[in-house]
Amino acid sequence: MALKTFKSYTKSTRGTVLVDKKALWKGKPVKTLTFGKSSTGGRNNFGRITSRRQGAGHKKKYRLIDFHRNKDDIVAKIERIEYDPNRSAYVSLIKYEDGVMNYILAPNKINVGDEIISGRDKEIKIGNCMQLSDIPAGTDIHNIELSPNGGGKLVRSAGSSAQISGTDDNYCIIKLSSGETRKIINTARATIGS
């Protein structure tokens, strides 16, 4: 997404930088990929307040995100990029060649109409999902699984990415944006991009 800067006509616009949301989908989400989310208002199962200053706010529909990306060797096309009220990152609606639709986390610098694919030995391209053993060192990755077929657990918020810094037997050494390094088995998957 592009950034909007403003001329400093007033003190408030001098340092203001906003995200330009022109390219985002303005309609409603796909109904079959959403479900209602009930607000707890900070109350537990006895009805007692356990987290203060919660409650009210806007109703949200939860989008079902495909963190597994396990439809291998089927090309998917980015249909649209949408805002998601439940997370900091945007989500992309993708449509596979066989007609199945899914939401995925939208990588940075991906556009409507781009084609992505999952599986072994695929092109190193933003949005493609593959095993850690197939990704070269130094590549930015996100939505990283901790165990094979476990679904992406690490590096899922907006703007975050990790890098593969090396290999050790059957493990990949991954450097997270916090500076922490983790060893993850190389048959786990990750998505290219940030």
Short mmCIF file of C-alpha atoms in Angstrom, two decimals:
data_model
loop_
_atom_site.label_atom_id
_atom_site.label_comp_id
_atom_site.label_asym_id
_atom_site.label_seq_id
_atom_site.Cartn_x
_atom_site.Cartn_y
_atom_site.Cartn_z
CA MET A 1 0.00 0.00 0.00
CA ALA A 2 1.13 3.54 -0.75
CA LEU A 3 1.72 6.22 1.87
CA LYS A 4 0.11 9.67 1.83
CA THR A 5 2.14 12.68 2.99
CA PHE A 6 0.71 16.16 3.43
CA LYS A 7 2.04 19.68 2.86
CA SER A 8 2.57 21.47 6.15
CA TYR A 9 -0.22 24.04 5.85
CA THR A 10 -1.04 23.50 9.52
CA LYS A 11 0.87 22.15 12.50
CA SER A 12 -1.18 18.96 12.51
CA THR A 13 -0.38 18.08 8.88
CA ARG A 14 3.36 18.80 9.13
CA GLY A 15 4.51 15.30 10.05
CA THR A 16 1.38 13.38 9.10
CA VAL A 17 1.85 10.21 7.06
CA LEU A 18 -1.22 8.04 6.39
CA VAL A 19 -1.80 4.78 4.53
CA ASP A 20 -3.58 5.34 1.21
CA LYS A 21 -6.57 2.98 1.17
CA LYS A 22 -7.79 3.77 -2.38
CA ALA A 23 -6.87 0.31 -3.70
CA LEU A 24 -8.83 -1.53 -0.98
CA TRP A 25 -12.12 -3.28 -1.73
CA LYS A 26 -15.04 -1.09 -0.68
CA GLY A 27 -17.76 -3.76 -0.64
CA LYS A 28 -18.60 -6.42 1.91
CA PRO A 29 -16.50 -9.56 2.53
CA VAL A 30 -17.38 -12.96 1.04
CA LYS A 31 -20.23 -14.26 3.19
CA THR A 32 -19.18 -17.94 3.12
CA LEU A 33 -15.71 -17.00 4.43
CA THR A 34 -16.96 -14.98 7.43
CA PHE A 35 -18.83 -15.64 10.65
CA GLY A 36 -20.14 -13.50 13.48
CA LYS A 37 -18.04 -12.69 16.50
CA SER A 38 -19.72 -12.08 19.86
CA SER A 39 -18.34 -9.32 22.07
CA THR A 40 -17.55 -10.34 25.65
CA GLY A 41 -17.50 -6.78 26.99
CA GLY A 42 -14.65 -7.86 29.26
CA ARG A 43 -16.87 -10.36 31.13
CA ASN A 44 -16.13 -14.01 31.91
CA ASN A 45 -18.50 -17.01 31.99
CA PHE A 46 -20.04 -15.81 35.31
CA GLY A 47 -20.87 -12.40 33.82
CA ARG A 48 -18.33 -10.64 36.03
CA ILE A 49 -16.00 -7.98 34.63
CA THR A 50 -12.47 -9.41 34.47
CA SER A 51 -10.98 -6.87 32.01
CA ARG A 52 -12.00 -3.32 32.75
CA ARG A 53 -12.69 -0.58 30.17
CA GLN A 54 -13.77 -3.09 27.51
CA GLY A 55 -16.99 -3.18 25.58
CA ALA A 56 -18.98 -1.19 23.01
CA GLY A 57 -17.17 -0.60 19.71
CA HIS A 58 -18.19 -1.62 16.23
CA LYS A 59 -19.52 -5.07 15.32
CA LYS A 60 -16.91 -7.17 13.49
CA LYS A 61 -17.21 -10.19 11.24
CA TYR A 62 -14.33 -12.64 11.52
CA ARG A 63 -12.67 -13.54 8.20
CA LEU A 64 -11.55 -17.17 7.86
CA ILE A 65 -7.89 -16.91 6.85
CA ASP A 66 -6.09 -19.84 5.18
CA PHE A 67 -2.87 -20.01 7.22
CA HIS A 68 -2.09 -23.53 5.94
CA ARG A 69 -1.85 -22.78 2.19
CA ASN A 70 -1.86 -26.52 1.42
CA LYS A 71 -3.58 -26.53 -2.01
CA ASP A 72 -0.42 -27.50 -3.87
CA ASP A 73 0.35 -27.00 -7.57
CA ILE A 74 -2.89 -25.08 -8.26
CA VAL A 75 -2.47 -21.48 -9.46
CA ALA A 76 -4.50 -18.87 -7.57
CA LYS A 77 -5.28 -15.34 -8.70
CA ILE A 78 -5.55 -12.31 -6.39
CA GLU A 79 -9.17 -11.14 -6.78
CA ARG A 80 -9.06 -8.19 -4.37
CA ILE A 81 -7.33 -6.77 -1.29
CA GLU A 82 -9.53 -6.03 1.73
CA TYR A 83 -9.35 -4.39 5.13
CA ASP A 84 -9.66 -6.78 8.07
CA PRO A 85 -10.84 -5.31 11.41
CA ASN A 86 -9.46 -8.31 13.35
CA ARG A 87 -5.76 -7.85 12.45
CA SER A 88 -3.25 -5.17 11.50
CA ALA A 89 -2.45 -6.68 8.09
CA TYR A 90 -4.74 -6.51 5.06
CA VAL A 91 -6.16 -9.72 3.60
CA SER A 92 -6.33 -10.85 -0.04
CA LEU A 93 -9.17 -12.82 -1.56
CA ILE A 94 -7.70 -15.47 -3.84
CA LYS A 95 -9.48 -17.71 -6.33
CA TYR A 96 -7.93 -21.03 -7.34
CA GLU A 97 -8.25 -22.45 -10.86
CA ASP A 98 -10.74 -25.02 -9.55
CA GLY A 99 -13.05 -22.22 -8.32
CA VAL A 100 -12.28 -22.42 -4.57
CA MET A 101 -11.94 -19.03 -2.84
CA ASN A 102 -9.89 -18.27 0.27
CA TYR A 103 -8.58 -15.34 2.27
CA ILE A 104 -4.81 -15.10 2.86
CA LEU A 105 -2.64 -12.47 4.51
CA ALA A 106 -1.82 -9.87 1.85
CA PRO A 107 1.95 -9.61 1.31
CA ASN A 108 3.43 -6.15 0.71
CA LYS A 109 3.75 -5.11 -2.99
CA ILE A 110 1.19 -7.64 -4.24
CA ASN A 111 -1.45 -6.40 -6.67
CA VAL A 112 -4.88 -7.44 -7.88
CA GLY A 113 -4.51 -9.88 -10.79
CA ASP A 114 -1.17 -11.37 -9.64
CA GLU A 115 -0.89 -15.16 -9.66
CA ILE A 116 0.46 -17.15 -6.72
CA ILE A 117 1.06 -20.87 -6.10
CA SER A 118 1.97 -23.23 -3.26
CA GLY A 119 4.07 -26.39 -3.35
CA ARG A 120 7.58 -27.80 -3.76
CA ASP A 121 10.25 -26.20 -6.00
CA LYS A 122 8.23 -23.16 -7.04
CA GLU A 123 9.46 -19.74 -8.23
CA ILE A 124 10.76 -17.39 -5.50
CA LYS A 125 8.05 -14.77 -5.94
CA ILE A 126 6.07 -12.62 -3.48
CA GLY A 127 2.98 -14.52 -2.28
CA ASN A 128 4.21 -18.03 -3.14
CA CYS A 129 4.17 -20.54 -0.29
CA MET A 130 6.72 -23.36 0.00
CA GLN A 131 8.82 -25.40 2.40
CA LEU A 132 11.66 -23.65 4.21
CA SER A 133 14.14 -26.04 2.55
CA ASP A 134 13.19 -24.60 -0.89
CA ILE A 135 13.70 -20.94 0.11
CA PRO A 136 17.22 -19.48 -0.28
CA ALA A 137 18.96 -17.76 2.63
CA GLY A 138 18.37 -14.02 2.98
CA THR A 139 14.82 -14.10 1.58
CA ASP A 140 12.11 -12.18 3.46
CA ILE A 141 9.35 -14.53 4.64
CA HIS A 142 6.18 -14.35 6.74
CA ASN A 143 3.34 -16.64 7.97
CA ILE A 144 5.84 -19.27 9.16
CA GLU A 145 4.73 -22.67 10.47
CA LEU A 146 6.32 -24.03 13.65
CA SER A 147 5.61 -27.62 12.65
CA PRO A 148 4.71 -29.19 9.27
CA ASN A 149 0.98 -28.77 8.41
CA GLY A 150 0.47 -26.76 11.60
CA GLY A 151 -0.58 -23.52 9.89
CA GLY A 152 1.31 -20.22 9.99
CA LYS A 153 2.00 -19.08 13.56
CA LEU A 154 4.91 -16.64 13.32
CA VAL A 155 5.32 -13.23 11.62
CA ARG A 156 1.69 -12.47 10.75
CA SER A 157 1.26 -8.78 11.64
CA ALA A 158 1.44 -5.89 9.16
CA GLY A 159 4.91 -4.92 7.92
CA SER A 160 6.72 -7.73 9.72
CA SER A 161 9.08 -10.21 8.10
CA ALA A 162 11.76 -12.72 9.05
CA GLN A 163 14.83 -13.96 7.21
CA ILE A 164 16.39 -17.37 6.73
CA SER A 165 19.96 -17.01 7.94
CA GLY A 166 21.14 -20.60 7.40
CA THR A 167 20.54 -24.32 7.76
CA ASP A 168 21.55 -26.90 10.35
CA ASP A 169 20.89 -30.56 9.40
CA ASN A 170 17.09 -30.81 9.01
CA TYR A 171 16.46 -27.37 10.51
CA CYS A 172 16.40 -23.81 9.18
CA ILE A 173 17.74 -20.97 11.31
CA ILE A 174 15.30 -18.05 11.10
CA LYS A 175 16.05 -14.52 12.30
CA LEU A 176 12.87 -12.78 13.47
CA SER A 177 12.37 -9.01 13.32
CA SER A 178 12.88 -8.83 17.11
CA GLY A 179 16.45 -10.12 16.63
CA GLU A 180 15.61 -13.55 18.07
CA THR A 181 16.80 -16.60 16.11
CA ARG A 182 14.80 -19.82 16.03
CA LYS A 183 15.44 -23.28 14.62
CA ILE A 184 12.44 -24.61 12.70
CA ILE A 185 12.27 -27.93 10.88
CA ASN A 186 12.78 -27.34 7.16
CA THR A 187 9.62 -29.21 6.04
CA ALA A 188 7.50 -26.46 7.64
CA ARG A 189 6.13 -23.85 5.23
CA ALA A 190 6.42 -20.09 4.90
CA THR A 191 5.21 -17.44 2.46
CA ILE A 192 7.59 -15.19 0.50
CA GLY A 193 7.41 -11.45 1.22
CA SER A 194 6.62 -9.23 4.18
#
